[in-house]
Structures are given as C-alpha cells and as structure tokens.
Amino acid sequence: MLTQSKLIDDGKAVSVNWTNGETGRFHAIWLRDNARDPETRAPGNGQRLITVLDIPEETFIDRVGIDGDGNLSVRFLPEEKSVTFSSAWLANHIYDSSVEKPHGWLSPSACLWDNNLSKALPTIDFSLAQTDTDARCQWLAGIRRYGVAVMTGVACEEGSVCDAAELFGYVRETNYGRLFEVRSEVEPVNLAYTNLGLQAHTDNPYRDPVPTLQLLACLENTVDGGESIIVDGFKAATLLQTEAPKNFDLLSRYCMRFEYAGEAGVKLQARRPIIELAPDGEILGIRFNSRSADAPIDIPYDQMTAWYAAYRHFAQIIERPELAITFKMAPGDLIVFDNTRTLHARTGFSGTGSRWLQGCYAEKDSLLSTLKSWEEQISQAAE
Ligand code: NM2
Ligand code: OGA
Ligand code: ZN
C-alpha cells in the first residue's frame, strides 16, 4: 500500500512512499510508457499496443493521488489520460538508485560454489520430476542458483536424456544430432568421443549462440577412471577479478576465437571473449575450451603477452582442487548444467569395462520461463 504521493520536477516525475517506509521516484515518461491500462497493453496477452512514438515527447503529470486501495493514480498531459498503477507492481519495479553496480557483478539469482557444495547439489529422481510440479520447479530453481543439478533414476534407454530436457524445455539439435553418444569411437569426430581426459570446459564455444544448457545421462560406466568433474566458472571469474583485476579485464575486453571443423561440411566459428560481460559489467557467461580455441587475432600485439598471462591465470584457477566437485556417474544418473557458467571435465579412462553417456543441449530461457511462471502462480495462490 502507498501512503503518500507527490509531484516533483514540474510534473516530470512523482515521488511515492509505501507503508513499509520504502520510497521511490518514477519519471512521467516511464510511467506513461509502462502503463497497464487496456489501451496501452492488450488485456489478453499483456503485450504493448503502443510504441514510444505514440507518447508525446513533452509528457508530464498534472494530478497525482492515492486511491482507496493504496494504489497510485496519475493523469498524463497533454493526453489527458488517467491511469492507475498498483502499489505492488510499482514496488517490484523500483529503479530509484544512484549506486552504480560494481564491474563484474553477478545476477542475485546466482549463488557461487566450490567443492563444499558436493554434498548439497540439487538432486531429484526422474519419476518425481515427472509427476510433482513443485518438486520439479524447486529443482529447476537449484539450476538457476548453482548452474548445475543432478537427476537420478533415469531409464538407461536411448533418448531418456531428451525426455529429461522436455520436462522443462526443448532439445536443441546441432550437427551432433538431437542427442549425442559420448563413448570411445574408432575415428572420432570430436575428442569427447575418445577415452582421453577432458580438461574443464564449456561446450560448443564455437557456436553463436552457444547452447545454454547441457544434459549428460550415464548408461554404462564400468571403466577405470572416467570420473566427472564440475567447476563454477562464475566463481573462477570472480576469483580472477579479486586476484588480478587487470587479468579479468583482459579476458573480458578482448575476443577469443573458437572453431570446430572436425567433420566434413562443418566449420563452426565464433568470436567472443572468454569472460563475457553486459555493457554495465554483469558477468553473462564463460567460454573456455582448449580443444576448440582458435588462434586469437583480436588482441593487439602490445597486449598479447599480458593476455596469455591472464588466460594462464584463469586456467590455473579453474584447475584448483578446492573448486572442483568430482564424482563418478552411475547408470541412471544425469547431470544438467548451465553451459554459460559451469565447466565440466572428465578424467581419462581405460580398462576392460565400458563407458557410455548420452547428451543433449537445451536452452536456459525455457527453463527460466517454466520456473518464473510457476513462481508467479505460487505467489498468486498465496495472496
Ligand atoms: N560433443 C560431445 O564442445 C565440444 O566440442 C565438446 C561436444 C561432441 C557434442 C564436445
Ligand atoms: C562432452 C563431455 C564428459 C564426459 O561430451 O562434452 O565433456 O564425462 N563429456 O564424457
Ligand atoms: Zn563437454
């Protein structure tokens, strides 16, 4: 509920107070653009019916008040248009802050981890995930928070990995297929299809856009070795920034090149930094994969030595044992991780047994959408 409202800046903005003591200023042009009335937003789908050009440039507010429900009502001139804004909606959209976010900030939904998380990884059984929406969504919230989660009880059958992806989104098909078989092959198109160890990496950095989720399901694993390792790339990036801000800048300022051309008719290339930031300094994602790193040619000659030192520093942080969670997947286990954040590795394997994983890619936007709409439903039910 709002308690007070006041015109400021000659009606170019309003200032409001909530019962809980919070305050906020909102610009007239912002309020007009974001009005929720049926002429501004289509009632059914909620999409905006007007463009910024439909709003008079000189828009201001001449009357402001609080209605009986504690919501804000304003009148816009020169349109002579009256609109009400719910107190709760305004509270969720406060932008009245003068603090600049620190360079290298992270979304508040991300919680950094190291190997202390190994006993507390979000875990769910496949059949529970299938039948219990609340349990499934709580598990999805774990992926949003940590960028990784485990599923158990997955059927050891062709395609189960895609069934898991379809619990919250859609499989992303690539040149590797709808799903891909990770096992040792005779003429492998990719080093993943061997018994070699794979250093911690993100997949497909040579793709644009990169697949944002990866799922790996285990069907067989009786070899010596073949253990799985995961590392929080956001944690590694923040450590790099703390230890050597200059190194963090070098890896985020300059583009690396990535390429995959391991099979006939395929030449995938991308030009992106190893640490990708939003223009306001938010860490958006990590691309790190030695096997697919191409020759960097976007770093000035005078910066190349420093850039390689930064690259080495980041690689060393990623290899720190205290950052790694190591486990051996058993048949029926599946891991899903945010491929823009969590790096994965495996140790080499040999011996008489067999190791067989099936993987697929999917996208984080569907996962987050499923989760958000569930959270909205829960909070509406609680009201
Ligand atoms: N596989 C498993 O990104 C990579 O090249 C890693 C990807 C072949 C789909 C391996
Ligand atoms: C991959 C990969 C890990 C493993 O296929 O991209 O990293 O455990 N595999 O085999
Ligand atoms: Zn991989």
mmCIF file of C-alpha atoms and ligand atoms in Angstrom:
data_model
loop_
_atom_site.group_PDB
_atom_site.id
_atom_site.type_symbol
_atom_site.label_atom_id
_atom_site.label_comp_id
_atom_site.label_asym_id
_atom_site.label_seq_id
_atom_site.Cartn_x
_atom_site.Cartn_y
_atom_site.Cartn_z
ATOM 1 C CA MET A 1 0.000 0.000 0.000
ATOM 2 C CA LEU A 2 1.127 3.517 -0.791
ATOM 3 C CA THR A 3 0.790 6.241 1.826
ATOM 4 C CA GLN A 4 1.944 9.374 0.031
ATOM 5 C CA SER A 5 2.482 10.705 -3.450
ATOM 6 C CA LYS A 6 3.926 13.993 -4.634
ATOM 7 C CA LEU A 7 4.623 15.692 -7.954
ATOM 8 C CA ILE A 8 8.268 16.634 -8.373
ATOM 9 C CA ASP A 9 10.384 18.227 -11.095
ATOM 10 C CA ASP A 10 7.423 20.251 -12.515
ATOM 11 C CA GLY A 11 5.348 17.110 -13.045
ATOM 12 C CA LYS A 12 8.122 15.329 -14.928
ATOM 13 C CA ALA A 13 8.237 12.796 -12.069
ATOM 14 C CA VAL A 14 6.399 11.605 -8.957
ATOM 15 C CA SER A 15 7.712 10.522 -5.611
ATOM 16 C CA VAL A 16 5.850 7.878 -3.573
ATOM 17 C CA ASN A 17 6.043 6.334 -0.106
ATOM 18 C CA TRP A 18 4.943 2.858 0.920
ATOM 19 C CA THR A 19 3.562 1.811 4.308
ATOM 20 C CA ASN A 20 6.769 -0.151 4.968
ATOM 21 C CA GLY A 21 8.815 3.048 4.756
ATOM 22 C CA GLU A 22 10.153 2.473 1.245
ATOM 23 C CA THR A 23 10.225 5.357 -1.170
ATOM 24 C CA GLY A 24 10.758 5.706 -4.905
ATOM 25 C CA ARG A 25 10.763 8.276 -7.673
ATOM 26 C CA PHE A 26 9.268 7.470 -11.090
ATOM 27 C CA HIS A 27 9.525 9.593 -14.230
ATOM 28 C CA ALA A 28 6.333 10.660 -16.031
ATOM 29 C CA ILE A 29 7.646 9.319 -19.358
ATOM 30 C CA TRP A 30 8.487 5.972 -17.708
ATOM 31 C CA LEU A 31 5.056 5.700 -16.078
ATOM 32 C CA ARG A 32 3.302 6.592 -19.321
ATOM 33 C CA ASP A 33 5.269 4.021 -21.300
ATOM 34 C CA ASN A 34 4.680 1.341 -18.692
ATOM 35 C CA ALA A 35 1.009 1.987 -18.025
ATOM 36 C CA ARG A 36 -1.015 -1.218 -17.651
ATOM 37 C CA ASP A 37 -4.359 0.056 -18.962
ATOM 38 C CA PRO A 38 -6.147 -1.796 -21.796
ATOM 39 C CA GLU A 39 -5.317 0.894 -24.388
ATOM 40 C CA THR A 40 -1.617 0.559 -23.641
ATOM 41 C CA ARG A 41 -1.405 -3.205 -23.095
ATOM 42 C CA ALA A 42 -3.573 -5.880 -24.732
ATOM 43 C CA PRO A 43 -5.634 -7.358 -21.875
ATOM 44 C CA GLY A 44 -5.218 -10.985 -23.033
ATOM 45 C CA ASN A 45 -1.555 -11.393 -23.828
ATOM 46 C CA GLY A 46 -0.247 -8.340 -21.996
ATOM 47 C CA GLN A 47 1.740 -7.094 -24.987
ATOM 48 C CA ARG A 48 2.238 -3.376 -25.507
ATOM 49 C CA LEU A 49 -0.090 -1.876 -28.119
ATOM 50 C CA ILE A 50 1.744 1.460 -28.442
ATOM 51 C CA THR A 51 5.264 2.465 -29.409
ATOM 52 C CA VAL A 52 7.454 5.140 -27.862
ATOM 53 C CA LEU A 53 6.476 7.379 -30.788
ATOM 54 C CA ASP A 54 2.832 7.310 -29.648
ATOM 55 C CA ILE A 55 3.811 9.018 -26.389
ATOM 56 C CA PRO A 56 4.028 12.809 -26.556
ATOM 57 C CA GLU A 57 7.626 13.872 -26.017
ATOM 58 C CA GLU A 58 6.641 16.580 -23.510
ATOM 59 C CA THR A 59 4.558 14.178 -21.367
ATOM 60 C CA PHE A 60 4.096 15.280 -17.766
ATOM 61 C CA ILE A 61 1.740 14.595 -14.891
ATOM 62 C CA ASP A 62 -0.604 17.263 -13.567
ATOM 63 C CA ARG A 63 -2.512 15.258 -10.957
ATOM 64 C CA VAL A 64 -1.336 12.508 -8.674
ATOM 65 C CA GLY A 65 -3.062 10.741 -5.793
ATOM 66 C CA ILE A 66 -3.580 7.509 -3.924
ATOM 67 C CA ASP A 67 -6.870 5.685 -4.323
ATOM 68 C CA GLY A 68 -8.818 3.778 -1.657
ATOM 69 C CA ASP A 69 -6.792 0.578 -2.277
ATOM 70 C CA GLY A 70 -3.452 2.320 -1.754
ATOM 71 C CA ASN A 71 -2.634 2.390 -5.475
ATOM 72 C CA LEU A 72 -1.246 5.329 -7.438
ATOM 73 C CA SER A 73 -3.436 7.274 -9.827
ATOM 74 C CA VAL A 74 -1.953 9.824 -12.195
ATOM 75 C CA ARG A 75 -3.156 11.996 -15.049
ATOM 76 C CA PHE A 76 -0.884 12.483 -18.035
ATOM 77 C CA LEU A 77 -0.890 15.677 -20.085
ATOM 78 C CA PRO A 78 -1.179 16.606 -22.878
ATOM 79 C CA GLU A 79 -3.042 13.316 -23.472
ATOM 80 C CA GLU A 80 -5.422 13.949 -20.544
ATOM 81 C CA LYS A 81 -5.081 10.270 -19.802
ATOM 82 C CA SER A 82 -5.702 8.875 -16.311
ATOM 83 C CA VAL A 83 -4.063 5.613 -15.260
ATOM 84 C CA THR A 84 -3.785 3.646 -12.018
ATOM 85 C CA PHE A 85 -0.603 1.782 -11.015
ATOM 86 C CA SER A 86 -0.830 -0.947 -8.425
ATOM 87 C CA SER A 87 1.289 -0.383 -5.367
ATOM 88 C CA ALA A 88 2.721 -3.916 -5.613
ATOM 89 C CA TRP A 89 3.675 -3.514 -9.274
ATOM 90 C CA LEU A 90 5.456 -0.237 -8.533
ATOM 91 C CA ALA A 91 7.265 -1.814 -5.581
ATOM 92 C CA ASN A 92 8.520 -4.573 -7.899
ATOM 93 C CA HIS A 93 9.791 -2.040 -10.411
ATOM 94 C CA ILE A 94 11.675 0.485 -8.294
ATOM 95 C CA TYR A 95 14.692 1.844 -10.159
ATOM 96 C CA ASP A 96 15.425 4.834 -7.938
ATOM 97 C CA SER A 97 19.031 4.078 -7.135
ATOM 98 C CA SER A 98 22.157 6.124 -7.606
ATOM 99 C CA VAL A 99 24.574 3.292 -6.865
ATOM 100 C CA GLU A 100 26.443 2.007 -9.885
ATOM 101 C CA LYS A 101 26.760 -1.770 -9.886
ATOM 102 C CA PRO A 102 30.351 -2.942 -9.394
ATOM 103 C CA HIS A 103 32.235 -4.065 -12.501
ATOM 104 C CA GLY A 104 31.894 -7.865 -12.722
ATOM 105 C CA TRP A 105 28.601 -8.003 -10.785
ATOM 106 C CA LEU A 106 26.530 -11.168 -10.853
ATOM 107 C CA SER A 107 22.798 -11.726 -11.053
ATOM 108 C CA PRO A 108 21.449 -12.019 -7.488
ATOM 109 C CA SER A 109 19.890 -15.342 -8.521
ATOM 110 C CA ALA A 110 23.382 -16.878 -8.882
ATOM 111 C CA CYS A 111 24.960 -18.353 -5.775
ATOM 112 C CA LEU A 112 28.687 -19.111 -6.120
ATOM 113 C CA TRP A 113 30.031 -22.507 -5.056
ATOM 114 C CA ASP A 114 33.151 -24.597 -4.646
ATOM 115 C CA ASN A 115 33.596 -28.231 -3.615
ATOM 116 C CA ASN A 116 31.678 -27.557 -0.389
ATOM 117 C CA LEU A 117 28.549 -27.920 -2.499
ATOM 118 C CA SER A 118 29.344 -31.543 -3.344
ATOM 119 C CA LYS A 119 27.021 -32.993 -0.682
ATOM 120 C CA ALA A 120 24.279 -30.462 -1.380
ATOM 121 C CA LEU A 121 23.859 -30.499 -5.164
ATOM 122 C CA PRO A 122 20.181 -30.116 -6.083
ATOM 123 C CA THR A 123 19.033 -33.677 -6.824
ATOM 124 C CA ILE A 124 15.751 -35.199 -7.939
ATOM 125 C CA ASP A 125 14.514 -38.570 -9.088
ATOM 126 C CA PHE A 126 13.260 -38.682 -12.674
ATOM 127 C CA SER A 127 9.812 -40.050 -11.786
ATOM 128 C CA LEU A 128 9.291 -37.426 -9.080
ATOM 129 C CA ALA A 129 10.349 -34.693 -11.520
ATOM 130 C CA GLN A 130 7.792 -36.067 -13.951
ATOM 131 C CA THR A 131 4.858 -36.201 -11.568
ATOM 132 C CA ASP A 132 5.425 -33.472 -8.978
ATOM 133 C CA THR A 133 5.435 -29.927 -10.372
ATOM 134 C CA ASP A 134 6.511 -28.306 -7.103
ATOM 135 C CA ALA A 135 9.429 -30.685 -6.614
ATOM 136 C CA ARG A 136 10.451 -30.264 -10.247
ATOM 137 C CA CYS A 137 10.349 -26.478 -10.060
ATOM 138 C CA GLN A 138 12.289 -26.402 -6.794
ATOM 139 C CA TRP A 139 14.921 -28.471 -8.551
ATOM 140 C CA LEU A 140 14.912 -26.055 -11.509
ATOM 141 C CA ALA A 141 15.429 -23.219 -9.016
ATOM 142 C CA GLY A 142 18.577 -25.070 -7.939
ATOM 143 C CA ILE A 143 19.873 -24.945 -11.519
ATOM 144 C CA ARG A 144 19.191 -21.208 -11.658
ATOM 145 C CA ARG A 145 21.023 -20.750 -8.380
ATOM 146 C CA TYR A 146 24.048 -23.016 -8.853
ATOM 147 C CA GLY A 147 24.109 -23.642 -12.597
ATOM 148 C CA VAL A 148 24.074 -27.405 -12.045
ATOM 149 C CA ALA A 149 21.815 -30.180 -10.744
ATOM 150 C CA VAL A 150 21.640 -33.958 -10.652
ATOM 151 C CA MET A 151 18.842 -36.326 -11.666
ATOM 152 C CA THR A 152 18.725 -39.955 -10.622
ATOM 153 C CA GLY A 153 16.573 -42.861 -11.758
ATOM 154 C CA VAL A 154 16.787 -42.012 -15.450
ATOM 155 C CA ALA A 155 15.933 -45.009 -17.654
ATOM 156 C CA CYS A 156 19.043 -46.479 -19.297
ATOM 157 C CA GLU A 157 17.479 -46.198 -22.714
ATOM 158 C CA GLU A 158 18.089 -44.365 -25.927
ATOM 159 C CA GLY A 159 16.514 -40.921 -25.688
ATOM 160 C CA SER A 160 15.956 -40.650 -21.915
ATOM 161 C CA VAL A 161 18.237 -37.635 -21.848
ATOM 162 C CA CYS A 162 15.836 -35.836 -24.206
ATOM 163 C CA ASP A 163 12.850 -36.846 -22.047
ATOM 164 C CA ALA A 164 14.610 -35.148 -19.121
ATOM 165 C CA ALA A 165 15.151 -31.963 -21.164
ATOM 166 C CA GLU A 166 11.491 -31.970 -22.163
ATOM 167 C CA LEU A 167 10.432 -31.790 -18.520
ATOM 168 C CA PHE A 168 11.185 -28.061 -18.705
ATOM 169 C CA GLY A 169 12.083 -27.091 -22.257
ATOM 170 C CA TYR A 170 13.112 -28.168 -25.722
ATOM 171 C CA VAL A 171 16.058 -30.083 -27.071
ATOM 172 C CA ARG A 172 18.404 -28.056 -29.244
ATOM 173 C CA GLU A 173 19.506 -30.042 -32.236
ATOM 174 C CA THR A 174 23.007 -29.475 -33.625
ATOM 175 C CA ASN A 175 25.403 -31.128 -36.067
ATOM 176 C CA TYR A 176 25.994 -33.692 -33.281
ATOM 177 C CA GLY A 177 22.349 -34.719 -33.569
ATOM 178 C CA ARG A 178 19.307 -34.358 -31.371
ATOM 179 C CA LEU A 179 21.216 -36.406 -28.848
ATOM 180 C CA PHE A 180 24.843 -37.466 -28.972
ATOM 181 C CA GLU A 181 26.579 -40.629 -27.835
ATOM 182 C CA VAL A 182 29.616 -39.982 -25.657
ATOM 183 C CA ARG A 183 31.735 -43.118 -25.904
ATOM 184 C CA SER A 184 35.092 -44.111 -27.230
ATOM 185 C CA GLU A 185 34.994 -44.414 -31.003
ATOM 186 C CA VAL A 186 37.480 -45.543 -33.631
ATOM 187 C CA GLU A 187 37.520 -42.445 -35.842
ATOM 188 C CA PRO A 188 36.126 -39.796 -33.516
ATOM 189 C CA VAL A 189 34.838 -36.519 -34.973
ATOM 190 C CA ASN A 190 35.403 -34.977 -31.546
ATOM 191 C CA LEU A 191 37.892 -35.692 -28.744
ATOM 192 C CA ALA A 192 34.883 -36.144 -26.428
ATOM 193 C CA TYR A 193 34.358 -39.458 -28.283
ATOM 194 C CA THR A 194 37.621 -40.988 -27.019
ATOM 195 C CA ASN A 195 38.897 -42.273 -23.681
ATOM 196 C CA LEU A 196 41.053 -39.181 -23.180
ATOM 197 C CA GLY A 197 40.656 -36.982 -20.154
ATOM 198 C CA LEU A 198 38.926 -33.702 -20.949
ATOM 199 C CA GLN A 199 40.079 -30.571 -19.150
ATOM 200 C CA ALA A 200 37.302 -28.473 -17.593
ATOM 201 C CA HIS A 201 35.489 -26.711 -20.402
ATOM 202 C CA THR A 202 32.236 -25.286 -21.653
ATOM 203 C CA ASP A 203 30.760 -26.974 -24.719
ATOM 204 C CA ASN A 204 30.457 -25.537 -28.196
ATOM 205 C CA PRO A 205 32.044 -22.101 -27.621
ATOM 206 C CA TYR A 206 32.355 -22.048 -31.425
ATOM 207 C CA ARG A 207 28.583 -21.739 -31.777
ATOM 208 C CA ASP A 208 26.675 -18.475 -31.840
ATOM 209 C CA PRO A 209 24.528 -18.529 -29.841
ATOM 210 C CA VAL A 210 26.134 -21.122 -27.596
ATOM 211 C CA PRO A 211 23.814 -23.839 -26.178
ATOM 212 C CA THR A 212 22.960 -22.576 -22.710
ATOM 213 C CA LEU A 213 22.192 -25.956 -21.112
ATOM 214 C CA GLN A 214 23.766 -29.366 -21.424
ATOM 215 C CA LEU A 215 22.406 -32.664 -20.147
ATOM 216 C CA LEU A 216 24.534 -35.781 -19.801
ATOM 217 C CA ALA A 217 22.997 -39.120 -18.847
ATOM 218 C CA CYS A 218 25.012 -42.203 -17.927
ATOM 219 C CA LEU A 219 24.053 -45.577 -19.387
ATOM 220 C CA GLU A 220 27.224 -47.559 -18.603
ATOM 221 C CA ASN A 221 30.332 -46.790 -16.588
ATOM 222 C CA THR A 222 32.452 -49.738 -15.511
ATOM 223 C CA VAL A 223 35.842 -48.419 -16.660
ATOM 224 C CA ASP A 224 38.804 -47.406 -14.501
ATOM 225 C CA GLY A 225 38.640 -43.605 -14.346
ATOM 226 C CA GLY A 226 36.018 -41.769 -16.349
ATOM 227 C CA GLU A 227 35.107 -39.602 -13.376
ATOM 228 C CA SER A 228 33.132 -36.400 -13.843
ATOM 229 C CA ILE A 229 34.244 -33.015 -12.562
ATOM 230 C CA ILE A 230 32.341 -29.736 -12.436
ATOM 231 C CA VAL A 231 33.588 -26.225 -11.623
ATOM 232 C CA ASP A 232 31.688 -22.963 -11.104
ATOM 233 C CA GLY A 233 33.016 -20.694 -13.850
ATOM 234 C CA PHE A 234 31.436 -17.632 -12.213
ATOM 235 C CA LYS A 235 33.316 -18.412 -9.006
ATOM 236 C CA ALA A 236 36.541 -18.777 -11.005
ATOM 237 C CA ALA A 237 35.900 -15.460 -12.766
ATOM 238 C CA THR A 238 35.293 -13.602 -9.504
ATOM 239 C CA LEU A 239 38.469 -15.101 -8.044
ATOM 240 C CA LEU A 240 40.369 -13.916 -11.109
ATOM 241 C CA GLN A 241 38.938 -10.448 -10.671
ATOM 242 C CA THR A 242 39.850 -10.313 -6.985
ATOM 243 C CA GLU A 243 43.369 -11.669 -7.507
ATOM 244 C CA ALA A 244 44.202 -9.650 -10.618
ATOM 245 C CA PRO A 245 41.583 -7.154 -11.884
ATOM 246 C CA LYS A 246 43.783 -6.491 -14.918
ATOM 247 C CA ASN A 247 43.607 -10.157 -15.936
ATOM 248 C CA PHE A 248 39.825 -10.134 -15.599
ATOM 249 C CA ASP A 249 39.722 -7.041 -17.821
ATOM 250 C CA LEU A 250 41.943 -8.610 -20.471
ATOM 251 C CA LEU A 251 39.769 -11.739 -20.730
ATOM 252 C CA SER A 252 36.551 -9.726 -20.866
ATOM 253 C CA ARG A 253 37.737 -6.880 -23.088
ATOM 254 C CA TYR A 254 39.249 -8.875 -25.950
ATOM 255 C CA CYS A 255 37.639 -11.523 -28.090
ATOM 256 C CA MET A 256 38.956 -15.040 -28.320
ATOM 257 C CA ARG A 257 38.297 -17.105 -31.434
ATOM 258 C CA PHE A 258 36.735 -20.558 -31.300
ATOM 259 C CA GLU A 259 36.391 -23.114 -34.057
ATOM 260 C CA TYR A 260 35.191 -26.636 -34.722
ATOM 261 C CA ALA A 261 35.792 -28.245 -38.098
ATOM 262 C CA GLY A 262 36.090 -31.918 -37.134
ATOM 263 C CA GLU A 263 33.624 -33.365 -39.607
ATOM 264 C CA ALA A 264 33.024 -32.923 -43.309
ATOM 265 C CA GLY A 265 30.832 -29.987 -44.206
ATOM 266 C CA VAL A 266 31.108 -28.313 -40.780
ATOM 267 C CA LYS A 267 33.116 -25.188 -39.966
ATOM 268 C CA LEU A 268 31.664 -23.508 -36.911
ATOM 269 C CA GLN A 269 33.343 -20.305 -35.759
ATOM 270 C CA ALA A 270 32.670 -17.700 -33.089
ATOM 271 C CA ARG A 271 34.421 -14.560 -31.912
ATOM 272 C CA ARG A 272 33.715 -13.941 -28.253
ATOM 273 C CA PRO A 273 35.596 -13.092 -25.052
ATOM 274 C CA ILE A 274 36.416 -15.836 -22.547
ATOM 275 C CA ILE A 275 34.517 -13.852 -19.921
ATOM 276 C CA GLU A 276 31.509 -12.137 -21.465
ATOM 277 C CA LEU A 277 30.122 -9.064 -19.727
ATOM 278 C CA ALA A 278 26.997 -6.991 -20.276
ATOM 279 C CA PRO A 279 27.662 -3.329 -21.116
ATOM 280 C CA ASP A 280 27.011 -2.491 -17.439
ATOM 281 C CA GLY A 281 29.603 -5.001 -16.217
ATOM 282 C CA GLU A 282 27.411 -8.017 -15.342
ATOM 283 C CA ILE A 283 29.142 -11.349 -15.904
ATOM 284 C CA LEU A 284 26.998 -13.039 -18.549
ATOM 285 C CA GLY A 285 28.930 -16.149 -19.413
ATOM 286 C CA ILE A 286 32.178 -18.046 -19.722
ATOM 287 C CA ARG A 287 33.583 -19.728 -22.839
ATOM 288 C CA PHE A 288 36.523 -21.918 -22.067
ATOM 289 C CA ASN A 289 37.581 -24.876 -24.174
ATOM 290 C CA SER A 290 41.196 -25.529 -25.196
ATOM 291 C CA ARG A 291 40.244 -28.128 -27.785
ATOM 292 C CA SER A 292 38.173 -25.606 -29.671
ATOM 293 C CA ALA A 293 40.241 -22.474 -29.073
ATOM 294 C CA ASP A 294 41.330 -20.974 -32.369
ATOM 295 C CA ALA A 295 44.255 -18.587 -32.861
ATOM 296 C CA PRO A 296 43.326 -15.288 -31.165
ATOM 297 C CA ILE A 297 43.764 -12.414 -33.608
ATOM 298 C CA ASP A 298 41.735 -9.668 -31.969
ATOM 299 C CA ILE A 299 44.224 -8.821 -29.256
ATOM 300 C CA PRO A 300 46.647 -6.003 -30.077
ATOM 301 C CA TYR A 301 50.292 -7.006 -30.380
ATOM 302 C CA ASP A 302 51.225 -4.980 -27.290
ATOM 303 C CA GLN A 303 48.603 -6.783 -25.162
ATOM 304 C CA MET A 304 49.172 -10.379 -26.337
ATOM 305 C CA THR A 305 51.761 -11.326 -23.712
ATOM 306 C CA ALA A 306 49.594 -9.916 -20.927
ATOM 307 C CA TRP A 307 46.506 -11.616 -22.379
ATOM 308 C CA TYR A 308 48.263 -15.019 -22.364
ATOM 309 C CA ALA A 309 49.301 -14.453 -18.738
ATOM 310 C CA ALA A 310 45.671 -13.719 -17.894
ATOM 311 C CA TYR A 311 44.488 -16.807 -19.815
ATOM 312 C CA ARG A 312 47.018 -18.934 -17.915
ATOM 313 C CA HIS A 313 45.929 -17.426 -14.580
ATOM 314 C CA PHE A 314 42.265 -18.205 -15.323
ATOM 315 C CA ALA A 315 43.161 -21.766 -16.414
ATOM 316 C CA GLN A 316 45.102 -22.261 -13.167
ATOM 317 C CA ILE A 317 42.153 -21.072 -11.065
ATOM 318 C CA ILE A 318 39.844 -23.456 -12.952
ATOM 319 C CA GLU A 319 42.195 -26.353 -12.080
ATOM 320 C CA ARG A 320 42.205 -25.631 -8.314
ATOM 321 C CA PRO A 321 41.068 -28.770 -6.460
ATOM 322 C CA GLU A 322 39.055 -26.761 -3.921
ATOM 323 C CA LEU A 323 36.817 -25.540 -6.742
ATOM 324 C CA ALA A 324 36.116 -28.964 -8.234
ATOM 325 C CA ILE A 325 33.310 -31.360 -7.421
ATOM 326 C CA THR A 326 34.358 -34.842 -8.535
ATOM 327 C CA PHE A 327 32.024 -37.821 -8.793
ATOM 328 C CA LYS A 328 31.576 -40.948 -10.831
ATOM 329 C CA MET A 329 28.338 -41.197 -12.745
ATOM 330 C CA ALA A 330 26.489 -44.494 -12.486
ATOM 331 C CA PRO A 331 23.869 -45.819 -14.903
ATOM 332 C CA GLY A 332 20.637 -43.869 -14.359
ATOM 333 C CA ASP A 333 22.436 -40.675 -13.263
ATOM 334 C CA LEU A 334 22.095 -37.476 -15.215
ATOM 335 C CA ILE A 335 23.642 -34.062 -14.780
ATOM 336 C CA VAL A 336 22.269 -30.864 -16.200
ATOM 337 C CA PHE A 337 24.276 -27.691 -16.157
ATOM 338 C CA ASP A 338 24.332 -24.110 -17.357
ATOM 339 C CA ASN A 339 26.833 -24.253 -20.200
ATOM 340 C CA THR A 340 27.444 -20.496 -19.942
ATOM 341 C CA ARG A 341 28.567 -20.847 -16.341
ATOM 342 C CA THR A 342 29.510 -24.333 -15.168
ATOM 343 C CA LEU A 343 32.573 -26.011 -16.636
ATOM 344 C CA HIS A 344 32.711 -29.797 -16.863
ATOM 345 C CA ALA A 345 35.584 -32.228 -17.187
ATOM 346 C CA ARG A 346 36.227 -35.954 -17.136
ATOM 347 C CA THR A 347 39.248 -37.974 -16.222
ATOM 348 C CA GLY A 348 40.704 -40.334 -18.802
ATOM 349 C CA PHE A 349 39.650 -43.958 -18.670
ATOM 350 C CA SER A 350 40.915 -47.399 -19.571
ATOM 351 C CA GLY A 351 40.363 -50.969 -18.538
ATOM 352 C CA THR A 352 38.055 -53.679 -19.633
ATOM 353 C CA GLY A 353 34.677 -52.121 -18.898
ATOM 354 C CA SER A 354 32.629 -49.701 -20.944
ATOM 355 C CA ARG A 355 31.625 -46.078 -20.565
ATOM 356 C CA TRP A 356 28.600 -44.722 -22.356
ATOM 357 C CA LEU A 357 26.881 -41.385 -21.857
ATOM 358 C CA GLN A 358 24.155 -39.756 -23.899
ATOM 359 C CA GLY A 359 23.967 -35.996 -24.040
ATOM 360 C CA CYS A 360 21.816 -33.261 -25.460
ATOM 361 C CA TYR A 361 21.647 -29.496 -25.441
ATOM 362 C CA ALA A 362 18.721 -27.324 -24.402
ATOM 363 C CA GLU A 363 18.189 -23.680 -23.569
ATOM 364 C CA LYS A 364 18.050 -21.857 -20.279
ATOM 365 C CA ASP A 365 15.358 -19.410 -21.404
ATOM 366 C CA SER A 366 12.702 -22.173 -21.393
ATOM 367 C CA LEU A 367 13.849 -23.424 -18.010
ATOM 368 C CA LEU A 368 13.704 -19.924 -16.515
ATOM 369 C CA SER A 369 10.339 -19.295 -18.153
ATOM 370 C CA THR A 370 8.852 -22.518 -16.723
ATOM 371 C CA LEU A 371 10.253 -21.628 -13.311
ATOM 372 C CA LYS A 372 9.099 -17.983 -13.330
ATOM 373 C CA SER A 373 5.558 -18.824 -14.344
ATOM 374 C CA TRP A 374 5.384 -21.468 -11.583
ATOM 375 C CA GLU A 375 6.710 -18.939 -9.043
ATOM 376 C CA GLU A 376 4.111 -16.410 -10.152
ATOM 377 C CA GLN A 377 1.353 -18.992 -9.745
ATOM 378 C CA ILE A 378 2.573 -19.839 -6.243
ATOM 379 C CA SER A 379 2.676 -16.209 -5.165
ATOM 380 C CA GLN A 380 -0.776 -15.518 -6.612
ATOM 381 C CA ALA A 381 -2.176 -18.526 -4.766
ATOM 382 C CA ALA A 382 -0.664 -17.197 -1.538
ATOM 383 C CA GLU A 383 -2.332 -13.791 -1.910
HETATM 384 N N1 NM2 B 1 30.100 -33.170 -28.097
HETATM 385 C C1 NM2 B 1 30.043 -34.108 -27.010
HETATM 386 O O1 NM2 B 1 32.010 -28.601 -27.404
HETATM 387 C C2 NM2 B 1 32.630 -29.610 -27.696
HETATM 388 O O2 NM2 B 1 33.218 -29.722 -28.789
HETATM 389 C C3 NM2 B 1 32.679 -30.699 -26.701
HETATM 390 C C4 NM2 B 1 30.688 -31.880 -27.714
HETATM 391 C C5 NM2 B 1 30.820 -33.761 -29.208
HETATM 392 C C6 NM2 B 1 28.724 -32.906 -28.546
HETATM 393 C C7 NM2 B 1 32.072 -31.982 -27.156
HETATM 394 C C1 OGA B 2 31.269 -33.844 -23.557
HETATM 395 C C2 OGA B 2 31.975 -34.099 -22.325
HETATM 396 C C3 OGA B 2 32.167 -35.508 -20.468
HETATM 397 C C4 OGA B 2 32.215 -36.946 -20.138
HETATM 398 O O1 OGA B 2 30.760 -34.801 -24.115
HETATM 399 O O2 OGA B 2 31.178 -32.679 -23.952
HETATM 400 O O3 OGA B 2 32.574 -33.195 -21.830
HETATM 401 O O4 OGA B 2 32.051 -37.227 -18.957
HETATM 402 N N1 OGA B 2 31.864 -35.305 -21.804
HETATM 403 O O5 OGA B 2 32.432 -37.776 -21.008
HETATM 404 ZN ZN ZN B 3 31.868 -31.276 -22.822
#
